[in-house]
Amino acid sequence: MGAVDLLDAQKLLADLTEPQRQAATHMDGPLLIVAGAGSGKTRVITRRVAYLMSRGIPGSSILAITFTNKAAGEMKSRVGQVLGRELRDFGRLDQPWPLICTFHSLGLRILRHYADKVGLAANFSVYDTADQERVVKEAVKAAELSTENFPPSMVLGQISNAKNRLQLAKDFAASAHDFAGRNIARIYAQYEKLLAKNHAVDFDDLPMRTVLGFRDHADMLAEVQGRFQYILIDEYQDTNHAQYMMAHLLALKHRNVCVVGDPDQSIYAWRGADIRNILDFEKDYPDAKVVRLEQNYRSTKAILAIASKLIARNRQRKDKALWTQNPDGVPAQLLICDSEHDEAAAVVQRLEELHRQGHDWSQMAVFYRVNALMRVMEDALRRARIPYRVARGVAFFQRKEIKDVLAYLRVIANPADEVSLQRIINTPARGISDATVKQLQVHAAASSAGLWDVMLRVGQIAGLQERARKAVAQFAEMVRRWQSLPRSPVRDLLEDVVRTSGYEKHLRKLGGQELDELGTVNELITSAAEYDQQNPEGSLEHYLAQVALVSDVDGLKDNGGAVTLMTLHAAKGLEFPVVAIIGLEEGLLPHSRVMEHPEQLEEERRLCFVGITRAQQRLILSQARSRMTRGQTLRTIASRFLAEMPAELLDVLCVGTQSHRQEVEEDLEEPALEFRRGQLVRHARFGVGRIMEISRSGQHTRAVIEFQRAGRKTLVLQYADLEPID
């Protein structure tokens, strides 16, 4: 797809600002685009791809990497619109147009392409979280340990972190120095053996195994490097070490790597993201060109000023001055409420007022730091009869009936996948008991064979009851018939599986709630039909891979007429005319786990910044002065982040009883005790320090103090118990 004659470079650049134009037209050498919130980075990336092609760069030599399938889909659509043609994706590494995909999708394509070289079966499965938990439970048992002492979710978190650091099981074992670490290393080793037995990989294997393949096979790396002359990476601040190495190795040959990101929006350290990857880009590439996109097209001046003042407190960032030509807007509303119930009611009241002013419910979102805050908010919305939805996109593919049906497809594609095989062998019930499965597993272990291989020769196994033998043989024959059918279109195969497996009849027979489950299965068939339309040359394996790579945000579809509830982490990349952020209290935002860790506290501030910059026109912030936790009502302290916002842009409203209002007014009128800027003070825990700044927000006066031993801290003066020294 040369497309040189089809693209007018000047037309491509006509509506871009000068910084956007610089970013889009940079040709050779590394490029860092520092893209502020709402600065039109997707437009720049889209135009950059098209501009490269207008200069004669073959589309097949351009690689663009995003973080979600949804973002990749949107980018493909936009690039297609600019090029005047649809960009189809066949799930392969070699395509005649720009490859736009996620890191994990790229890893999957590379591993499929070089499966023999990296020691994988060509039809390997990709396990999702639920599948991984089943495998890790087996691994814990194989290591002769207890899931009570080593919960699967905790173990998987450790294994995931290790893989993100490119640590194999043996490397993890070498670095484990305590009892828990050594045992997790044993589980990790067993987990890897079980994955290999099932011809499966997990989500984190996709980047890790790709990098290890590059390191071990220079010819493989050279081929992939030669394939992609220009590389673009979006959301670079969210890359972990494995993804960083993957990108770095790919870019070594041509060095035409363009990364786009914003350190101020790096909020995924808890899943391995390393902000240093973007902060140190110019160290990795000293000749890099840097372009800053500072014009915000999303928010009002007031919202942008609040966000900018807040994030300026962070040290780990790249300087930029966000600005906008949008209207001034109105100050944010800060609701100081008596309790969490008052808070929810007050937020709902504000949303109702905005609805009466013309905002649709679908234009509103409520964000929170932790899911525990969601329940009271949901109750208040229900009582007010306001339609709402909770953004949990991945839930569809985690439903039992969906995982059941997908397990059938996975066994058809990869019969060595014993996690899926055991799930469907007697679902629906077909006379194959747990005892029969156990006998088959024992025989498989004794003969060093897989469960599927044993099922194919079930007639040779002694000790099985004839009824069970017949049921196993019939099941195996049913799977073999499906394996003989065409793998595309996927919809046809899926419909056949649902019907002839007896699963549809099973759901109809149960009736009641299961009819809803049948509707969900029908929705899965619809999704397969959509896949077939979008991927005319697709395959069953590619469809299963797409499903396995779905993330929370990917599943979030436009849903007109409903207020959206979601965590601040899930809000990344979205925008709403009206945004409410609840629970702005110490211990919630910032979270209690980060109080004594400056780097983690900065991430919490970035998280708050991300939430604020999702708002286009109206911003509502709220704090409950008391909140029930585990049956106890506890007093809270306002988030320090409120003190870091410009007071003149916060319209404070107290919500609660008269006595509460009076208490708030008294707090607001309270002087900054006897302290002043520049004064030396002593704290019982932090020692001696100097007050650098004093500010007031809501009902609290705060001081930023530089302690000699403990560094810089922000303390609420009313509760800090400071002793003046001079």
XYZ file of C-alpha atoms in Angstrom:
726
model
C 0.000 0.000 0.000
C 2.204 2.828 -1.238
C -0.650 5.329 -1.455
C 1.789 8.140 -2.279
C -0.365 9.449 -5.083
C -3.500 9.285 -2.957
C -2.285 11.490 -0.144
C -1.798 15.248 -0.229
C 0.721 16.055 2.524
C -0.392 19.668 2.838
C -4.023 18.642 3.142
C -3.067 16.187 5.875
C -1.436 18.975 7.886
C -3.868 21.807 7.171
C -5.809 21.717 10.452
C -2.858 20.975 12.756
C -1.238 23.470 15.111
C 2.475 24.142 14.719
C 3.547 21.696 17.488
C 1.200 19.045 16.091
C 2.622 19.635 12.629
C 6.194 19.239 13.936
C 5.252 15.934 15.547
C 3.445 14.627 12.473
C 6.176 15.531 9.962
C 9.320 14.436 11.832
C 10.887 11.796 9.625
C 14.123 10.230 10.812
C 15.443 9.595 14.287
C 13.806 9.234 17.712
C 10.901 11.505 18.655
C 9.292 12.170 22.034
C 5.844 13.749 21.945
C 4.882 15.017 25.412
C 1.134 15.122 24.968
C -0.824 16.890 27.690
C -4.337 15.788 28.637
C -6.853 16.513 25.877
C -4.190 17.807 23.484
C -5.286 15.869 20.405
C -2.567 13.227 20.415
C -4.643 10.614 18.553
C -5.086 13.072 15.691
C -1.316 13.629 15.622
C -0.519 9.904 15.589
C -3.093 9.329 12.851
C -1.719 12.120 10.692
C 1.843 10.998 11.341
C 1.082 7.528 9.961
C -0.585 9.048 6.893
C 2.226 11.596 6.410
C 4.876 8.877 6.470
C 2.985 7.052 3.748
C 2.638 10.281 1.742
C 6.446 10.451 1.792
C 6.693 7.004 0.236
C 7.103 4.859 3.347
C 5.311 1.528 2.700
C 2.379 1.027 5.061
C 3.606 -2.480 5.864
C 6.762 -1.045 7.436
C 4.845 1.131 9.944
C 3.979 -0.206 13.396
C 1.752 1.668 15.867
C 1.325 0.245 19.373
C -1.487 1.177 21.769
C -2.536 -0.131 25.194
C -6.107 -1.318 24.598
C -7.892 -3.052 21.742
C -10.415 -0.222 21.838
C -7.699 2.398 21.275
C -6.186 0.280 18.486
C -9.592 -0.024 16.831
C -10.216 3.714 17.017
C -6.768 4.457 15.586
C -7.248 1.962 12.743
C -10.582 3.593 11.950
C -9.103 7.092 11.934
C -6.091 6.105 9.832
C -8.446 4.336 7.441
C -10.564 7.476 7.125
C -7.497 9.577 6.308
C -6.247 7.012 3.793
C -9.720 6.589 2.317
C -9.863 2.823 2.866
C -10.605 0.300 5.597
C -7.633 -1.200 7.424
C -8.444 -4.857 7.917
C -6.600 -6.921 10.474
C -6.020 -10.604 9.814
C -4.230 -11.158 13.107
C -0.924 -11.798 11.375
C 2.476 -10.173 11.607
C 2.734 -9.662 7.854
C 0.100 -7.292 6.475
C 0.155 -4.922 3.475
C -0.751 -1.844 5.533
C 0.220 -0.267 8.861
C 0.013 -2.691 11.773
C -1.901 -1.021 14.627
C -2.280 -3.188 17.718
C -1.520 -3.539 21.430
C 1.782 -4.724 22.913
C 0.125 -8.015 23.807
C -1.394 -8.451 20.362
C 1.992 -7.738 18.774
C 3.631 -10.278 21.071
C 0.975 -12.833 20.172
C 1.525 -12.288 16.437
C 5.299 -12.608 16.796
C 5.051 -15.744 18.936
C 2.579 -17.342 16.514
C 4.850 -16.483 13.590
C 7.938 -17.909 15.283
C 6.231 -20.576 17.440
C 8.674 -23.357 16.528
C 11.683 -21.140 17.148
C 10.537 -20.096 20.630
C 9.381 -23.568 21.654
C 5.606 -23.128 21.464
C 2.924 -25.167 19.779
C 1.470 -23.375 16.754
C -2.037 -23.567 18.233
C -1.168 -22.447 21.775
C -3.949 -20.996 23.942
C -3.851 -17.640 25.727
C -5.178 -17.936 29.290
C -7.167 -15.163 30.920
C -7.237 -14.418 34.650
C -9.879 -17.029 35.489
C -7.977 -19.733 33.613
C -4.741 -18.692 35.309
C -6.369 -19.031 38.723
C -7.404 -22.592 37.948
C -3.864 -23.423 36.848
C -2.233 -21.742 39.839
C -4.499 -23.688 42.205
C -3.158 -26.876 40.625
C 0.366 -25.469 40.913
C -0.085 -24.731 44.624
C -1.305 -28.292 45.135
C 1.596 -29.716 43.094
C 4.008 -27.717 45.272
C 2.348 -29.326 48.327
C 1.222 -25.974 49.674
C -2.139 -24.512 50.709
C -4.243 -21.930 48.861
C -5.128 -20.509 52.288
C -1.503 -19.538 52.849
C -0.870 -18.773 49.180
C -4.087 -17.326 47.690
C -4.132 -17.689 43.879
C -4.708 -13.961 43.283
C -1.676 -13.060 45.436
C 0.532 -15.661 43.762
C -0.568 -14.579 40.287
C 0.256 -10.981 41.177
C 3.794 -12.029 42.130
C 4.205 -14.106 38.969
C 2.838 -11.265 36.821
C 5.280 -8.785 38.362
C 8.125 -11.225 37.782
C 7.239 -11.686 34.120
C 6.932 -7.926 33.661
C 10.513 -7.750 34.978
C 11.523 -10.544 32.536
C 12.153 -12.965 35.402
C 11.700 -16.629 34.584
C 10.867 -19.066 37.390
C 14.548 -19.885 37.896
C 15.446 -16.180 38.078
C 12.650 -15.594 40.584
C 13.902 -18.494 42.703
C 17.437 -17.088 42.683
C 16.201 -13.733 43.991
C 13.869 -15.198 46.663
C 15.391 -14.827 50.118
C 12.520 -15.505 52.512
C 10.104 -18.360 53.201
C 7.204 -16.883 51.226
C 9.368 -15.950 48.252
C 10.960 -19.390 48.015
C 7.566 -21.081 48.081
C 6.112 -18.727 45.483
C 9.127 -19.619 43.328
C 8.180 -23.303 43.645
C 4.590 -22.498 42.659
C 5.831 -20.389 39.740
C 7.869 -23.351 38.457
C 4.896 -25.712 38.721
C 2.652 -23.110 37.080
C 4.989 -22.904 34.081
C 5.052 -26.702 33.760
C 1.252 -26.799 33.699
C 1.071 -24.027 31.089
C 3.527 -25.942 28.906
C 1.537 -29.159 29.341
C -1.616 -27.350 28.204
C 0.147 -25.697 25.251
C -0.810 -22.370 26.795
C 0.665 -19.005 27.698
C -0.699 -16.291 29.945
C -1.201 -12.602 29.256
C 2.199 -11.571 30.648
C 4.009 -14.219 28.605
C 3.230 -12.396 25.379
C 5.699 -9.488 25.842
C 8.139 -11.506 27.997
C 8.484 -14.477 25.643
C 8.814 -12.089 22.703
C 11.722 -10.282 24.363
C 13.385 -13.557 25.375
C 12.895 -14.810 21.812
C 14.619 -11.684 20.496
C 17.514 -12.187 22.929
C 17.967 -15.863 22.120
C 17.471 -15.700 18.345
C 19.280 -12.840 16.622
C 17.827 -13.837 13.252
C 14.285 -13.572 14.612
C 14.984 -10.089 15.986
C 16.628 -8.997 12.739
C 13.631 -10.152 10.686
C 11.108 -8.271 12.814
C 13.357 -5.184 12.980
C 13.645 -5.242 9.186
C 9.891 -5.494 8.847
C 9.154 -2.268 10.758
C 11.067 0.832 9.711
C 8.917 3.281 11.694
C 7.515 2.566 15.163
C 4.976 4.666 17.091
C 4.062 3.911 20.703
C 1.108 5.559 22.425
C 0.767 5.948 26.231
C 4.500 5.322 26.650
C 4.321 6.356 30.311
C 2.356 3.153 30.976
C 4.978 0.709 29.678
C 6.489 -1.875 32.014
C 10.020 -3.240 31.718
C 9.123 -6.088 29.346
C 7.245 -3.726 27.024
C 10.071 -1.186 27.229
C 12.603 -3.838 26.201
C 10.324 -5.082 23.434
C 10.080 -1.571 21.963
C 13.767 -0.807 22.508
C 14.938 -3.964 20.736
C 12.572 -3.397 17.806
C 13.825 0.182 17.372
C 17.564 -0.594 17.534
C 18.048 -1.016 13.776
C 16.288 2.017 12.269
C 15.939 4.145 15.436
C 12.816 5.743 13.944
C 10.864 5.359 17.148
C 8.220 7.879 18.139
C 6.790 7.648 21.651
C 3.755 9.606 22.800
C 2.811 10.082 26.419
C 2.449 12.247 29.483
C 4.321 11.542 32.740
C 1.506 13.384 34.551
C -0.859 10.567 33.537
C 1.287 7.637 34.636
C -1.070 5.798 37.024
C -0.331 2.100 36.589
C 2.773 1.473 38.704
C 0.795 -1.144 40.626
C 0.771 -3.317 37.506
C 4.389 -2.735 36.583
C 4.342 0.563 34.659
C 7.591 2.481 35.085
C 7.410 6.258 34.707
C 11.193 6.334 34.205
C 10.728 4.872 30.714
C 9.326 8.170 29.454
C 11.311 10.414 31.807
C 14.576 8.815 30.609
C 13.723 8.623 26.902
C 16.208 11.382 26.114
C 18.916 9.441 27.978
C 18.152 6.355 25.912
C 18.122 8.454 22.730
C 20.300 11.564 23.243
C 19.531 12.775 19.717
C 15.769 12.646 20.267
C 13.595 15.515 19.104
C 11.063 16.614 21.753
C 7.693 18.153 20.860
C 5.263 19.360 23.533
C 1.525 19.390 22.857
C 0.249 21.862 25.439
C -3.027 23.140 23.999
C -5.979 21.424 25.649
C -9.117 21.001 23.537
C -11.232 19.301 26.185
C -11.685 21.319 29.366
C -12.644 24.828 30.445
C -9.981 27.215 31.687
C -11.188 26.769 35.267
C -10.924 22.954 35.193
C -7.528 23.132 33.521
C -6.237 25.630 36.105
C -7.311 23.327 38.963
C -5.576 20.347 37.375
C -2.408 22.299 36.545
C -2.020 23.761 40.031
C -2.434 20.294 41.540
C 0.043 18.430 39.322
C 2.671 21.169 39.631
C 3.414 19.734 43.115
C 4.928 16.623 41.562
C 8.664 16.365 40.998
C 8.705 13.361 38.663
C 7.440 15.066 35.541
C 8.383 16.968 32.417
C 7.572 20.668 32.489
C 4.739 21.805 30.297
C 2.168 24.576 30.499
C -1.287 23.404 29.519
C -3.550 26.091 28.076
C -6.850 26.258 26.251
C -8.924 28.539 24.081
C -12.094 27.063 25.585
C -14.392 29.274 27.694
C -13.488 30.205 31.271
C -16.219 27.963 32.659
C -17.374 27.954 36.261
C -15.512 27.001 39.440
C -15.622 23.386 40.539
C -18.166 22.562 43.231
C -16.610 21.172 46.407
C -19.210 19.367 48.498
C -18.210 18.969 52.149
C -20.692 16.455 53.521
C -21.575 15.079 56.908
C -21.481 11.399 55.882
C -21.105 9.166 52.861
C -24.899 9.109 52.514
C -25.051 12.908 52.523
C -22.239 12.890 49.978
C -24.039 10.536 47.596
C -27.319 12.458 47.955
C -25.569 15.780 47.336
C -23.811 14.504 44.218
C -27.086 13.094 42.895
C -28.792 16.439 43.550
C -26.102 18.250 41.537
C -26.477 15.758 38.686
C -30.251 16.278 38.696
C -29.760 20.045 38.510
C -27.412 19.680 35.541
C -29.852 17.283 33.894
C -32.584 19.913 34.181
C -30.187 22.389 32.586
C -29.907 20.185 29.519
C -27.155 17.655 30.184
C -28.082 14.104 29.251
C -27.425 11.403 31.870
C -24.940 9.794 29.472
C -22.824 12.962 29.647
C -22.172 12.435 33.361
C -19.686 10.249 35.198
C -18.855 9.578 38.846
C -15.294 8.499 39.629
C -13.933 6.941 42.817
C -10.555 5.663 44.016
C -11.820 2.368 45.449
C -14.807 0.206 44.505
C -16.072 0.242 48.092
C -17.423 3.775 47.505
C -19.658 2.574 44.692
C -22.438 0.926 46.738
C -23.774 4.047 48.487
C -23.580 5.957 45.218
C -25.569 3.255 43.444
C -28.209 3.312 46.196
C -28.632 7.078 45.860
C -28.980 6.881 42.074
C -31.553 4.100 42.369
C -33.604 6.046 44.895
C -33.579 9.052 42.566
C -34.572 6.782 39.653
C -31.543 7.931 37.672
C -30.323 5.374 35.112
C -26.696 4.367 35.624
C -24.174 1.754 34.575
C -21.057 0.475 36.279
C -18.097 0.232 33.896
C -17.009 -3.375 34.184
C -16.286 -4.238 30.579
C -14.518 -7.525 31.184
C -17.502 -9.004 33.043
C -19.208 -10.245 29.850
C -16.366 -12.590 28.977
C -16.085 -13.753 32.583
C -19.708 -14.952 32.773
C -19.981 -18.703 33.285
C -21.972 -19.426 30.144
C -19.575 -17.391 27.981
C -16.506 -19.116 29.410
C -18.218 -22.487 28.907
C -18.885 -21.853 25.223
C -15.470 -20.307 24.606
C -13.878 -23.340 26.276
C -15.421 -25.521 23.545
C -13.813 -23.320 20.881
C -10.465 -23.394 22.658
C -10.459 -27.199 22.815
C -11.276 -27.331 19.099
C -8.279 -25.057 18.421
C -5.990 -26.647 21.012
C -7.073 -30.016 22.478
C -4.023 -29.992 24.758
C -5.678 -27.132 26.702
C -6.727 -29.208 29.701
C -8.158 -26.281 31.656
C -10.746 -25.783 28.931
C -11.129 -29.522 28.322
C -11.953 -30.235 31.974
C -14.434 -27.354 31.956
C -16.528 -28.776 29.127
C -16.052 -32.541 29.419
C -19.278 -32.831 31.410
C -20.897 -29.451 30.687
C -23.738 -29.947 30.112
C -23.954 -33.260 31.986
C -23.248 -36.172 29.629
C -22.439 -39.008 32.023
C -18.736 -38.292 32.547
C -18.321 -38.082 36.311
C -15.479 -36.504 38.289
C -14.384 -40.054 39.165
C -14.150 -40.920 35.465
C -12.111 -37.791 34.753
C -9.812 -38.704 37.650
C -9.279 -42.189 36.183
C -8.419 -40.646 32.820
C -5.951 -38.249 34.471
C -4.274 -41.070 36.386
C -3.888 -43.062 33.179
C -2.549 -39.984 31.379
C 0.058 -39.378 34.075
C 1.109 -43.044 34.085
C 1.561 -43.078 30.317
C 3.109 -39.563 30.092
C 0.290 -38.548 27.773
C -2.173 -35.702 27.700
C -5.793 -36.009 28.787
C -7.046 -35.569 25.198
C -4.732 -38.290 23.877
C -6.066 -40.679 26.509
C -9.671 -39.819 25.603
C -9.015 -40.650 21.948
C -8.027 -44.199 22.955
C -10.498 -44.593 25.807
C -11.424 -48.065 24.508
C -7.995 -49.326 25.572
C -8.280 -48.197 29.179
C -9.073 -50.924 31.653
C -11.246 -50.321 34.711
C -13.715 -47.824 33.199
C -17.390 -48.625 33.316
C -18.837 -49.238 29.854
C -21.290 -46.368 30.235
C -18.519 -43.937 31.092
C -16.311 -45.292 28.289
C -19.095 -44.737 25.778
C -19.778 -41.194 27.044
C -16.090 -40.247 26.734
C -15.867 -41.750 23.244
C -18.962 -39.851 22.098
C -17.616 -36.580 23.503
C -14.245 -37.071 21.787
C -15.946 -37.877 18.488
C -18.086 -34.730 18.815
C -14.971 -32.574 19.282
C -13.220 -34.290 16.362
C -16.216 -33.522 14.123
C -15.973 -29.834 15.052
C -12.243 -29.931 14.358
C -12.995 -31.193 10.848
C -15.333 -28.267 10.109
C -14.112 -24.992 8.535
C -12.687 -22.627 11.199
C -14.156 -19.591 9.458
C -16.609 -17.940 9.618
C -16.390 -18.294 13.380
C -20.101 -17.599 13.799
C -21.085 -20.772 11.926
C -18.795 -22.950 14.007
C -19.952 -21.284 17.224
C -23.628 -21.809 16.389
C -22.952 -25.462 15.617
C -21.119 -25.919 18.930
C -23.882 -24.267 20.981
C -26.530 -26.410 19.296
C -24.909 -29.850 18.944
C -23.107 -29.816 22.302
C -26.494 -29.702 23.991
C -25.622 -26.406 25.697
C -28.500 -24.450 24.146
C -30.971 -27.213 25.034
C -29.498 -27.288 28.559
C -30.162 -23.544 29.071
C -33.663 -23.733 27.589
C -34.517 -26.710 29.775
C -33.468 -24.866 32.923
C -35.554 -21.801 32.012
C -35.908 -18.835 34.374
C -32.663 -16.914 34.836
C -30.928 -19.239 32.371
C -32.986 -17.667 29.566
C -30.992 -14.522 30.268
C -27.864 -16.652 29.997
C -29.090 -17.927 26.632
C -29.455 -14.297 25.571
C -25.850 -13.745 26.618
C -24.726 -16.714 24.516
C -26.665 -15.249 21.582
C -24.775 -11.973 22.156
C -21.521 -13.954 21.912
C -22.680 -15.357 18.564
C -23.400 -11.772 17.477
C -19.868 -10.755 18.511
C -18.498 -13.626 16.384
C -20.571 -12.422 13.424
C -19.167 -8.901 13.886
C -15.669 -10.370 14.020
C -16.284 -12.242 10.752
C -17.470 -9.040 9.072
C -14.462 -7.043 10.273
C -11.951 -9.837 9.581
C -12.848 -11.579 6.284
C -9.615 -13.582 6.416
C -9.780 -14.179 10.156
C -9.534 -17.500 11.954
C -10.777 -19.260 15.055
C -7.367 -18.834 16.686
C -7.344 -15.097 15.970
C -10.883 -14.686 17.314
C -9.964 -16.488 20.547
C -6.863 -14.321 20.865
C -8.935 -11.143 20.425
C -11.325 -12.306 23.142
C -8.453 -13.194 25.487
C -6.932 -9.726 25.089
C -10.116 -7.816 25.971
C -9.590 -5.338 28.843
C -11.964 -3.407 31.121
C -11.989 -0.290 28.932
C -12.409 -2.368 25.747
C -15.728 -3.588 27.050
C -17.063 -0.116 27.798
C -19.557 0.702 25.077
C -21.543 3.867 24.562
C -24.732 3.445 26.534
C -27.036 6.383 25.970
C -29.105 7.736 28.815
C -27.129 6.462 31.815
C -24.704 7.981 34.310
C -21.374 6.109 34.279
C -19.764 4.901 37.518
C -16.125 3.879 37.341
C -12.803 3.877 39.154
C -10.310 6.631 38.446
C -7.990 4.062 36.886
C -10.699 2.947 34.445
C -11.433 6.577 33.489
C -8.072 7.010 31.767
C -8.516 7.999 28.130
C -12.182 8.984 28.464
C -13.978 12.324 28.687
C -17.372 13.518 29.928
C -19.039 16.947 29.984
C -19.806 16.435 33.697
C -17.470 14.641 36.125
C -17.897 14.047 39.853
C -15.003 12.691 41.935
C -16.116 11.391 45.325
C -14.190 10.402 48.448
C -11.522 13.122 48.451
C -10.213 12.132 51.865
C -6.899 11.092 53.354
C -6.730 7.307 53.192
C -8.925 7.134 50.105
C -7.364 9.672 47.733
C -4.494 9.548 48.431
C -4.808 5.905 49.407
C -3.686 4.856 52.873
C -1.001 2.555 51.420
C 1.060 5.410 49.983
C 1.254 7.939 52.802
C 4.936 7.423 53.585
C 6.147 6.806 50.028
C 6.774 10.047 48.086
C 6.875 8.356 44.663
C 3.590 6.534 45.287
C 2.035 9.720 46.654
C 2.949 11.430 43.388
C 1.140 8.648 41.514
C -1.970 9.271 43.619
C -1.747 12.948 42.696
C -1.465 11.947 39.031
C -4.539 9.778 39.485
C -6.479 12.757 40.824
C -5.145 14.857 37.927
C -6.358 12.255 35.421
C -9.817 12.311 36.982
C -10.055 16.107 36.857
C -8.868 16.313 33.251
C -11.647 13.950 32.091
C -14.122 16.805 32.730
C -15.071 19.023 29.828
C -17.503 21.555 31.341
C -18.430 20.859 34.958
C -16.415 19.361 37.816
C -17.833 18.222 41.151
C -15.561 17.193 44.034
C -16.807 15.735 47.293
C -15.642 14.754 50.757
C -17.473 13.023 53.611
C -16.406 14.231 57.066
C -17.342 10.834 58.488
C -17.547 7.468 56.790
C -18.622 4.025 57.985
C -15.875 1.436 57.749
C -16.487 -2.157 58.856
C -19.507 -1.112 60.860
C -17.756 1.776 62.613
C -18.357 5.438 61.819
C -14.995 7.188 61.684
C -14.033 10.839 61.282
C -12.109 11.602 58.114
C -9.574 14.236 57.101
C -9.958 16.140 53.846
C -7.580 15.044 51.097
C -4.374 17.043 50.957
C -5.040 17.388 47.226
C -7.877 19.814 47.966
C -5.385 22.133 49.649
C -3.251 21.995 46.521
C -6.017 23.292 44.275
C -6.626 27.032 43.743
C -9.134 28.048 46.431
C -10.645 30.743 44.198
C -11.749 28.036 41.744
C -13.504 25.896 44.373
C -17.119 26.760 45.154
C -17.458 25.198 48.637
C -20.871 23.948 49.732
C -21.456 22.336 53.147
C -24.037 19.565 53.213
C -25.448 18.111 56.432
C -26.977 19.124 59.738
C -27.002 22.674 61.137
C -24.468 21.733 63.815
C -22.258 20.312 61.109
C -22.519 23.527 59.093
C -21.560 25.561 62.135
C -18.601 23.259 62.787
C -17.401 23.681 59.207
C -17.751 27.454 59.401
C -15.721 27.490 62.609
C -13.043 25.363 60.967
C -12.980 27.645 57.957
C -12.530 30.689 60.201
C -9.848 29.028 62.329
C -6.506 30.826 62.030
C -3.401 28.935 60.918
C -2.745 28.363 64.614
C 0.420 30.154 65.674
C 2.512 29.051 62.717
C 3.999 31.003 59.836
C 6.028 30.425 56.691
C 9.747 29.863 57.275
C 9.235 28.838 60.907
C 11.174 25.922 62.431
C 8.979 23.262 64.078
C 9.403 19.854 65.688
C 7.193 16.817 65.006
C 7.153 13.775 67.302
C 7.778 11.385 64.405
C 9.440 13.386 61.642
C 11.739 15.520 63.787
C 12.794 19.084 62.993
C 11.609 20.829 59.847
C 10.896 24.215 58.310
C 7.433 25.337 57.159
C 7.645 26.066 53.432
C 4.003 26.882 52.747
C 0.679 27.285 54.567
C -2.648 26.926 52.786
C -6.307 26.477 53.630
C -8.797 24.185 51.890
C -12.306 23.510 53.081
C -12.209 23.080 56.824
C -8.499 22.437 57.253
C -5.275 24.452 57.353
C -2.265 22.625 55.975
C 1.449 23.191 56.033
C 4.107 21.911 53.650
C 7.124 21.185 55.865
C 10.644 20.223 54.784
C 11.932 17.910 57.523
C 15.653 17.366 57.972
C 15.299 13.591 58.222
C 11.962 12.715 56.671
C 11.912 15.059 53.677
C 8.902 17.082 52.547
C 5.521 16.344 54.170
C 2.093 17.992 53.983
C 0.381 18.013 57.391
C -2.991 19.217 58.666
C -2.033 21.774 61.341
C -5.134 21.107 63.442
C -3.999 17.514 63.993
C -0.226 17.594 63.472
C 0.692 18.472 67.084
C 3.674 20.554 66.020
C 5.987 22.257 68.497
C 7.309 25.706 67.490
C 11.107 26.026 67.849
C 11.442 29.738 67.086
